[in-house]
Coordinates of C-alpha atoms and ligand atoms in Angstrom, one line a residue:
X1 CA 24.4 -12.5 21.5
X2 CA 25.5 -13.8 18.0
X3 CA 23.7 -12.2 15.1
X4 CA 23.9 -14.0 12.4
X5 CA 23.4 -11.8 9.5
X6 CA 21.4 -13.8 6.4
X7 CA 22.9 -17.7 7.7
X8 CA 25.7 -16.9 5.5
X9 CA 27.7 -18.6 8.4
X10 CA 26.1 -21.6 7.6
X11 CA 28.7 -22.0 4.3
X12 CA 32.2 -22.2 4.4
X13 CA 34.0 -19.2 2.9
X14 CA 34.9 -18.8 -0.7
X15 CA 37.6 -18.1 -2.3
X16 CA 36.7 -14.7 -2.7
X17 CA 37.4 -14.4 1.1
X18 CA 38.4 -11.7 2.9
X19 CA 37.2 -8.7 0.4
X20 CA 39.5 -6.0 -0.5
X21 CA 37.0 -3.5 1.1
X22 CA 39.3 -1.0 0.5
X23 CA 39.8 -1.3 -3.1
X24 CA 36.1 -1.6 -2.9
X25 CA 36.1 1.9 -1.3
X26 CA 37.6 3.3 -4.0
X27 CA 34.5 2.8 -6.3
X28 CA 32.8 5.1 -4.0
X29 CA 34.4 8.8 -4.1
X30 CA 31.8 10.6 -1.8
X31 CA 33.5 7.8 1.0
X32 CA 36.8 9.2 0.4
X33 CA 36.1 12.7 2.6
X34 CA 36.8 13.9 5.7
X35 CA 34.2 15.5 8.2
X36 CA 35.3 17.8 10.8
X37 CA 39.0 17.2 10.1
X38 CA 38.7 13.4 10.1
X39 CA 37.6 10.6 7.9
X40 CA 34.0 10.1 7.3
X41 CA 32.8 7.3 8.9
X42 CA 29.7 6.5 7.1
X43 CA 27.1 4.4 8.9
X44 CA 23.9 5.7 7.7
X45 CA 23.1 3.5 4.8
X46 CA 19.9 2.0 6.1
X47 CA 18.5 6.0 5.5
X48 CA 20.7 6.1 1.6
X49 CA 23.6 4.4 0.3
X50 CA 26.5 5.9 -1.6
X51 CA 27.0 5.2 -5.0
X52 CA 29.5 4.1 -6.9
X53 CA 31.4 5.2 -9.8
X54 CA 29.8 3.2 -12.1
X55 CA 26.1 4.8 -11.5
X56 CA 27.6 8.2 -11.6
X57 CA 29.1 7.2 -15.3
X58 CA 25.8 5.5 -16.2
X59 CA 23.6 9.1 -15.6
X60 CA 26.4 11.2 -16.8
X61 CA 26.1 9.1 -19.9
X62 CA 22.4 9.3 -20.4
X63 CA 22.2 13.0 -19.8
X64 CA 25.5 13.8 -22.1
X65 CA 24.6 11.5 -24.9
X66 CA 21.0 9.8 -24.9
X67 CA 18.6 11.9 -23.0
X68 CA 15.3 11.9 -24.7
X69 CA 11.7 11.0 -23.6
X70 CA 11.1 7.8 -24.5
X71 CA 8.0 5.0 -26.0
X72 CA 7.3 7.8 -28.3
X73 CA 9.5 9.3 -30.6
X74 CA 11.1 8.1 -33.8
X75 CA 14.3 9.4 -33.6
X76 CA 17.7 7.8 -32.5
X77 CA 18.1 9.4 -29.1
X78 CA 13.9 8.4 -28.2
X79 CA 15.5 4.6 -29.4
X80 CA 18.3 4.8 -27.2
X81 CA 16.7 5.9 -24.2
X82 CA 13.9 4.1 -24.6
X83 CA 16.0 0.7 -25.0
X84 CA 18.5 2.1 -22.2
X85 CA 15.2 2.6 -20.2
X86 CA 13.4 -1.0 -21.3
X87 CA 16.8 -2.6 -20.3
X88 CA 16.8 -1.3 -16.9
X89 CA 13.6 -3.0 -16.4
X90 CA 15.2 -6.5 -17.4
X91 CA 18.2 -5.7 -15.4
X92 CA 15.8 -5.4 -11.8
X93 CA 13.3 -8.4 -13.4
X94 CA 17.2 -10.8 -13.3
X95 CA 18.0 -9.1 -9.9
X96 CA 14.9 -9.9 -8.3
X97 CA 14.2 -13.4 -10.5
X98 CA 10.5 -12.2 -11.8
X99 CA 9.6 -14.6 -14.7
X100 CA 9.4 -11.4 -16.9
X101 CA 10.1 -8.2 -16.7
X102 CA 6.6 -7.0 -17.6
X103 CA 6.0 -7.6 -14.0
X104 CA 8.7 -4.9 -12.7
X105 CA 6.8 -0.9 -12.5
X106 CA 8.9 1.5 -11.9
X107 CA 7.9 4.1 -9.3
X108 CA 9.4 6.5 -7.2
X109 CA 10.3 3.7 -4.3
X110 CA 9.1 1.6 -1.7
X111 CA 6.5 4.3 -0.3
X112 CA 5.0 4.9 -3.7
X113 CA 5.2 0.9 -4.9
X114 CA 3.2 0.6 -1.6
X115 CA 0.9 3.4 -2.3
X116 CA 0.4 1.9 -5.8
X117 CA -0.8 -1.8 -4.1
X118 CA -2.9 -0.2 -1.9
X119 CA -4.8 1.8 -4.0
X120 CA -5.0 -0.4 -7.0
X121 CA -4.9 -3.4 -5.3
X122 CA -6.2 -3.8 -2.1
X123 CA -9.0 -0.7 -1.8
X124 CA -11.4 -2.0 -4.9
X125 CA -11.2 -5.2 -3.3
X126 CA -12.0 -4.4 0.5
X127 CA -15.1 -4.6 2.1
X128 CA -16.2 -3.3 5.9
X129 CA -14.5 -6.1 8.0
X130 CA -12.1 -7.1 6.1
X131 CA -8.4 -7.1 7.7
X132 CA -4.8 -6.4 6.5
X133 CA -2.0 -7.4 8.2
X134 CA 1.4 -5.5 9.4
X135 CA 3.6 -6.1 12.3
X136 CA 5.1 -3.9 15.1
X137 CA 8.2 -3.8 13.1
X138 CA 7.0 -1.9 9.6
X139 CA 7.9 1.4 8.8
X140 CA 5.5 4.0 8.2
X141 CA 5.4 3.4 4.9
X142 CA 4.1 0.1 5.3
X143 CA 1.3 1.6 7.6
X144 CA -0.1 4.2 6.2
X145 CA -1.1 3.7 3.1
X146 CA -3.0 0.7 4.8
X147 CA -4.5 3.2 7.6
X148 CA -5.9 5.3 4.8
X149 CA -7.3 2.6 2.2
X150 CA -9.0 0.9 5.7
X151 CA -10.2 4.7 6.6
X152 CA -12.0 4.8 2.7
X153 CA -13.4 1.1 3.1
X154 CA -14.0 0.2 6.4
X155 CA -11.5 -2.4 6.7
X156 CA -9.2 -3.0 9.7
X157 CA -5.5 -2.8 10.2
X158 CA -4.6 -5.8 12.2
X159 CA -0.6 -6.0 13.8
X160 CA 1.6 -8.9 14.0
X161 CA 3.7 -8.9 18.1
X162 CA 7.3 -9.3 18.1
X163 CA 9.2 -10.1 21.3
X164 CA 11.6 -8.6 23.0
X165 CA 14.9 -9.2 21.0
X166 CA 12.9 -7.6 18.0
X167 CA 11.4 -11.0 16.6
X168 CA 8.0 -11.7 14.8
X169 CA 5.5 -13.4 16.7
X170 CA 5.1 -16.6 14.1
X171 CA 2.3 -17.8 17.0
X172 CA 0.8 -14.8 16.9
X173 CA 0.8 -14.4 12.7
X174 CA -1.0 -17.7 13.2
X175 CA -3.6 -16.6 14.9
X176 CA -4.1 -14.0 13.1
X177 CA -4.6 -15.3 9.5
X178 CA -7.9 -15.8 9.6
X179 CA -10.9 -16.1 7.1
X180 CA -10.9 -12.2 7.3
X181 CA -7.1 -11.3 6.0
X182 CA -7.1 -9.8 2.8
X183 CA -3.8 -9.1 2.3
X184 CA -0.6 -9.3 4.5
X185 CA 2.2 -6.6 4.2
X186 CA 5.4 -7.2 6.0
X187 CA 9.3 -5.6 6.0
X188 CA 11.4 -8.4 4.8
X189 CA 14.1 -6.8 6.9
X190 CA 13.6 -4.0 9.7
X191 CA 14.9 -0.5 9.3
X192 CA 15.4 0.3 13.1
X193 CA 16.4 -3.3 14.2
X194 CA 17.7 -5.1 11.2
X195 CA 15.6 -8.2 12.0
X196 CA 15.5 -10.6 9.2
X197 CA 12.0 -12.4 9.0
X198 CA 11.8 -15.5 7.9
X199 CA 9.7 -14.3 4.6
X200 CA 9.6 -18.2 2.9
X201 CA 7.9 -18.7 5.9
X202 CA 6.0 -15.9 6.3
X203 CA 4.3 -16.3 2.6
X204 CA 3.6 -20.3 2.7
X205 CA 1.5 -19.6 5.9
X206 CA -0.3 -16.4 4.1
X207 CA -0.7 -19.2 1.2
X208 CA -2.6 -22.0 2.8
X209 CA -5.0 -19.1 4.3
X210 CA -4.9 -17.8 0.1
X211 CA -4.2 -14.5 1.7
X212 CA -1.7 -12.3 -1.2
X213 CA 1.7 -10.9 0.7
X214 CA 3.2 -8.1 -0.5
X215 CA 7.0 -7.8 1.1
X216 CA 8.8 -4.8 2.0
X217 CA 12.4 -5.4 0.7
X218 CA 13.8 -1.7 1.2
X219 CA 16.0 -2.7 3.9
X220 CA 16.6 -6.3 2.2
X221 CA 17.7 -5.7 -1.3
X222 CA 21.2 -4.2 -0.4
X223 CA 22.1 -7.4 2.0
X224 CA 20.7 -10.9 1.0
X225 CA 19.7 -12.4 -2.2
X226 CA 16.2 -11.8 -3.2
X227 CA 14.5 -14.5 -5.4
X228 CA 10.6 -13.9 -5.7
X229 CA 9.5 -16.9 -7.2
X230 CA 11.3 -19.1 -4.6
X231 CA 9.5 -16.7 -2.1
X232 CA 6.1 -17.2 -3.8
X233 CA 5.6 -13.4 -2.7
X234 CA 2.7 -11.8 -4.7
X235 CA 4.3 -7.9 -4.2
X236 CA 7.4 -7.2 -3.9
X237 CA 8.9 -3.2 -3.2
X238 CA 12.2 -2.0 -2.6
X239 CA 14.2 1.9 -3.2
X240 CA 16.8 2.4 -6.0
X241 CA 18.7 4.7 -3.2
X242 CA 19.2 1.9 -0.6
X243 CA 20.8 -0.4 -3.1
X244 CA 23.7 2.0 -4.2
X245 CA 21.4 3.7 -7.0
X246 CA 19.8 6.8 -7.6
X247 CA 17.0 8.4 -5.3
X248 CA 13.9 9.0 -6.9
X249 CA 13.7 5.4 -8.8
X250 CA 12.2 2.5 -7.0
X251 CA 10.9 -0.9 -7.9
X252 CA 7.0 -2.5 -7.7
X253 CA 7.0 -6.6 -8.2
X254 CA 3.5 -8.1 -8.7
X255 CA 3.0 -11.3 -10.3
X256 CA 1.5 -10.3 -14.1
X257 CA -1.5 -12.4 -12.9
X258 CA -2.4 -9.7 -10.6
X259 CA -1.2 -6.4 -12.3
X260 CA -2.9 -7.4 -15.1
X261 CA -6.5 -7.4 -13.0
X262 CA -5.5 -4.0 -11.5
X263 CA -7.1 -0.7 -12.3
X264 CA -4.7 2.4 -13.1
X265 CA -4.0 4.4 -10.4
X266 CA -3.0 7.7 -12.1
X267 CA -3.9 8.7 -15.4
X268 CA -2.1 11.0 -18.3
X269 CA 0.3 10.0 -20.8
X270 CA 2.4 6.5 -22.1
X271 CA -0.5 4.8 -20.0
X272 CA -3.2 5.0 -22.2
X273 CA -3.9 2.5 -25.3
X274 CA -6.6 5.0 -26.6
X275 CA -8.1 8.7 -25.5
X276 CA -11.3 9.8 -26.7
X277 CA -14.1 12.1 -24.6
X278 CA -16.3 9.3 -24.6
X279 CA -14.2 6.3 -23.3
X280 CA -10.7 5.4 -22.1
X281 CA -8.6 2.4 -23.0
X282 CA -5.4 1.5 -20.8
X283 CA -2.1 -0.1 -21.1
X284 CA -1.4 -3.5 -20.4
X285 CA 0.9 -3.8 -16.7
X286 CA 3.9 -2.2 -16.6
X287 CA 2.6 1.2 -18.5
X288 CA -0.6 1.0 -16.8
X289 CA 1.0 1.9 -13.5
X290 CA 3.7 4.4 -15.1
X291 CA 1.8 7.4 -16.1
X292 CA 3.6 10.6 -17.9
X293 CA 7.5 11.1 -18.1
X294 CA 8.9 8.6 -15.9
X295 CA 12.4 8.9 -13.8
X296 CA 14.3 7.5 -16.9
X297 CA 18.4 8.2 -16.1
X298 CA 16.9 6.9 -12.5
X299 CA 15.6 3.3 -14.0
X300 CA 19.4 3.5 -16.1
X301 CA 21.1 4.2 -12.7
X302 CA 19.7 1.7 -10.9
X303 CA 20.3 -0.8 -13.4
X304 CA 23.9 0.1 -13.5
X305 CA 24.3 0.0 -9.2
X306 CA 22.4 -3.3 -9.4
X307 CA 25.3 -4.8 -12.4
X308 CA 27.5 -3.4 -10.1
X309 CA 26.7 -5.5 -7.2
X310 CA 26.3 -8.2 -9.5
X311 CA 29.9 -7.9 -10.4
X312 CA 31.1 -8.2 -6.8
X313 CA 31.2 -11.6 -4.9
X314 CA 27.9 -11.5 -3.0
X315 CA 28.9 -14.3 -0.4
X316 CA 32.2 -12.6 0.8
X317 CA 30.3 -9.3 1.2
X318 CA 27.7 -11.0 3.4
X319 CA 30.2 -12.5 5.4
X320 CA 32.0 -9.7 5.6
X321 CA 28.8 -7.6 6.9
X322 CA 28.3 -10.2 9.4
X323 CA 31.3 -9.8 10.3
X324 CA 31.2 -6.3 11.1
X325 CA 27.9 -6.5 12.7
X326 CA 29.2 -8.7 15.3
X327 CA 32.3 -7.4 16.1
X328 CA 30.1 -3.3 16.4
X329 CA 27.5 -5.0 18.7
X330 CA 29.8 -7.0 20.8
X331 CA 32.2 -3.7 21.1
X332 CA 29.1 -1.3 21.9
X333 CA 27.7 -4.0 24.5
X334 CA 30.8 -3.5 26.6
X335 CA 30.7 0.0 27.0
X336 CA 29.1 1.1 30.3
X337 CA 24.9 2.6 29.7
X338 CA 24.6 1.5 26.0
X339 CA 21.6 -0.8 25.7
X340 CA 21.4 -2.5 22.5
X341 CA 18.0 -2.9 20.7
X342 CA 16.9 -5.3 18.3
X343 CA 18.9 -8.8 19.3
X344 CA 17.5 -11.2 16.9
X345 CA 19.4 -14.7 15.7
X346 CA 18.8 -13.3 12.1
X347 CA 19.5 -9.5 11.1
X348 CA 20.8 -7.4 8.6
X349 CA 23.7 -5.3 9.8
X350 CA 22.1 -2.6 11.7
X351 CA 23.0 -1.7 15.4
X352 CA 20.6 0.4 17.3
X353 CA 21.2 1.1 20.7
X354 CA 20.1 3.5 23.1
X355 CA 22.8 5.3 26.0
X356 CA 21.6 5.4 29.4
X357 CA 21.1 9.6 30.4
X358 CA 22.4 10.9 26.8
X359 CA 19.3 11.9 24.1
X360 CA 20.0 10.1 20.9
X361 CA 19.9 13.5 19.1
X362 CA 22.3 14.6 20.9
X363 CA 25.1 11.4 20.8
X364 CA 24.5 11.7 16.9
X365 CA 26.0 15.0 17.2
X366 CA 28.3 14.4 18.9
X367 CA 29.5 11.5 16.8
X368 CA 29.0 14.1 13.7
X369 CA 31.4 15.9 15.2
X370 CA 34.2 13.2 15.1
X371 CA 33.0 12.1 11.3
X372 CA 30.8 9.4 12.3
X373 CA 27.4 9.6 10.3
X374 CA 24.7 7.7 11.6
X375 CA 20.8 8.3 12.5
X376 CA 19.2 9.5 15.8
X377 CA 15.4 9.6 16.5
X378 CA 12.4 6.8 15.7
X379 CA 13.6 5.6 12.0
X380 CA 9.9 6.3 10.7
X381 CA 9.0 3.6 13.1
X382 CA 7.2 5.0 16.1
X383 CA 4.6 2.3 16.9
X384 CA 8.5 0.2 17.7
X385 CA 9.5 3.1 19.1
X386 CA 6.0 2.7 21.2
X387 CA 6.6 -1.0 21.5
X388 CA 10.4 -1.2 22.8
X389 CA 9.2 1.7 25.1
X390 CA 11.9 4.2 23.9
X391 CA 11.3 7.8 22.0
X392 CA 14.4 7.0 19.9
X393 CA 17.6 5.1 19.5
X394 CA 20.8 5.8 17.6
X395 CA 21.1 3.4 14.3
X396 CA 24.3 2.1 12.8
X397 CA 23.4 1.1 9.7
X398 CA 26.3 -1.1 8.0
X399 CA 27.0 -1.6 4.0
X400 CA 29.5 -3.6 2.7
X401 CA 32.0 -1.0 2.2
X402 CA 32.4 -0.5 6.1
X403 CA 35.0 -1.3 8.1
X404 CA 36.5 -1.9 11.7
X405 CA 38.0 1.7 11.7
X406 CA 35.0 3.2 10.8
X407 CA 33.4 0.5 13.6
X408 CA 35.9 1.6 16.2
X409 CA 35.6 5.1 15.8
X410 CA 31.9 4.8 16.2
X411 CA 32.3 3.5 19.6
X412 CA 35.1 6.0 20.3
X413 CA 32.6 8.8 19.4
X414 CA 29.9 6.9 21.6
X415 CA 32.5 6.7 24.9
X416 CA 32.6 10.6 24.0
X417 CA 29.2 11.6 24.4
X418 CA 29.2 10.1 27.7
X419 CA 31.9 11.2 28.8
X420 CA 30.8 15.6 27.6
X421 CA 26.9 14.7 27.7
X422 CA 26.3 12.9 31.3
Ligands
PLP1 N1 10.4 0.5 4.1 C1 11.5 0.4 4.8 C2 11.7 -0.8 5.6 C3 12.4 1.5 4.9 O1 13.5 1.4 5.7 C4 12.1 2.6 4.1 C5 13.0 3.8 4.2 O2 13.7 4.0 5.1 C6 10.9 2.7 3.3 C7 10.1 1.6 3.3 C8 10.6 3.8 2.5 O3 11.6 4.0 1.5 P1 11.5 5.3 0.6 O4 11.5 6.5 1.5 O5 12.8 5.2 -0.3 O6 10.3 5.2 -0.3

């Protein structure tokens, strides 16, 4: 098995190479703990990231200095927050490439950017019939909100094979973009397996059916470069949290084309060009789709975690991610009962794995015990769960701060639970 995490192999390595994780470390204080009398090994960051310094700074900063609402008021603090707030938005439209940031809404993350499409998006415009398109690999959040629009309209969930080593069926997507495909929604990058799909390809089939793809990037965002015009994608969602920024704040991408032909979703205040009893006037896209207070020190945090990673050599990190997801999977392999799921040539750096007579539940507590955070059960992903033919798995879920250590005492914490649990 060799992962190969994002083809950064493909380059050689710059100069930039190896990072100083550990000095990198040190931008990240809730790292620097010890759990049960050792040092936390944090692998959990497929669920949240840690943040660093600099976020904490950039919401301490807001709160102590600029905090007002903002788009409305005349005074200085309104100004700064509102121009601290507005600036946020061009920060994510640079991070993501968007032509402008009029096409960047901020909501409260990928489930409620996905929400947002479905209901303003995809329900006025489907009939009885009509099909959307997932795959075995989405999280629930890229499900339901399809299962309920189809529910109100008739329409039909449709859902993409992988194989075995956790790969999209491209035969099968084929087939099934047919004359009936309103929309296709698929994960960039999976949550339980780390699969990487190849999205470029992915949206220029949806294209020559002129089926619109929205892509799931909540598990993309913190690992590979995302550039939505060279992907052509039509949606694009992702959480502040799993990029090193705040919870609460997340990111819609629609091409202004289309936001600007969508209906608000919500209604109340800062969406709204005119009120009256008799008749209604909204907002041209963003506003439209923010109604009332938004998150605003969320929009400033997430701005300042995503300068942050801007600041930081993103090729060495990727390397240095693939690096550590090959060295946990082929360690984790060897050890005796541990069945590794999720082997595609292309992944993010996320080891899940099942151990042969030991409940996931309980190996994670064990490993809590010895410092090692990491997730047990079905990752919000039971129809994979279904698939792979396994309740739950234990996930290992990798960030650029990781290391070796933390690697090695992972597996020492799995050779553990076998030894107290079988
Ligand atoms: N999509 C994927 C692939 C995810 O991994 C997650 C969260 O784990 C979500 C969507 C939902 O993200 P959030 O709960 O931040 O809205």
């Amino acid at each position: 098995m060799n992962p190969r995490c994002a083809s950064v192999l493909d380059t050689p390595p710059t100069a930039a190479w190896p990072p100083d994780v550990e000095r990198l470390r040190d931008d990240f204080p809730a790292l620097r703990q010890h759990v049960g009398g050792r040092p936390l090994a944090y692998l959990d960051n497929a669920a949240t990231t840690h943040r660093p310094a600099a976020v904490l700074a950039a919401l301490d900063r807001f709160y102590r200095r600029d905090n007002a609402n903002i788009h409305r008021g005349v005074h200085r603090l309104s100004v700064r927050a509102t121009e601290a707030y507005e600036g946020a938005r061009a920060t994510v439209a640079r991070f993501l490439n968007a032509a402008r940031p009029e096409e960047i809404v901020f909501v409260r993350g990928a489930t409620e950017a996905i929400n947002l499409v479905a209901y303003s998006f995809a329900r006025p415009r489907l009939r009885a019939g009509d099909e959307i398109l997932v795959s075995e690999l989405e999280h629930h959040a890229n499900i339901v909100p399809w299962q309920l629009v189809c529910e109100q309209t008739g329409a039909r969930l449709r859902v993409v094979p992988i194989t075995d080593a956790g790969e999209l069926r491209l035969d099968s997507y084929e087939r099934l973009l047919t004359e009936r495909t309103r929309l296709v929604a698929l994960t960039h990058a999976s949550n339980a397996l780390g699969t990487l799909n190849p999205v470029r390809q992915l949206v220029a089939l949806a294209r020559q059916h002129g089926v619109p793809v929205l892509l799931d990037g909540a598990q993309a965002v913190a690992h590979v470069p995302v550039d939505v015009r060279a992907l052509d994608c039509d949606f694009y969602v992702f959480s502040g949290h799993k990029v090193f920024g705040p919870t609460g704040i997340g990111v819609l991408y629609g091409k202004a084309a289309l936001l600007e032909e969508m209906p608000p979703w919500q209604g109340g205040g800062d969406m709204i060009r005119t009120v009256s009893f008799e008749r209604t006037t909204y907002a041209d896209p963003p506003q439209r789709f923010e109604a009332g207070t938004p998150h605003i020190a969320g929009a400033i945090g997430l701005a300042a975690a995503l300068d942050y990673l801007r600041s930081l050599d993103a090729e060495s990190l990727a390397r240095h991610e693939h690096d550590l997801l090959a060295y946990g999977t082929a360690r984790l392999a060897a050890l005796p009962g541990v069945r590794l799921l999720g082997t595609a040539a292309d992944k993010v750096p996320v080891i899940s794995f099942t151990i042969d007579g030991v409940h996931p539940h309980d190996a994670g507590t064990v490993l809590d015990q010895l410092g090692v955070a990491v997730r047990a059960g079905h990752h919000c992903a039971q129809p994979l769960m279904q698939r792979l033919g396994v309740p739950a798995t234990v996930r290992a879920s990798l960030a650029f701060y990781n290391t070796r250590t933390e690697l090695d005492a992972l597996v020492e914490g799995v050779r553990r639970a076998i030894e107290v649990l079988r």
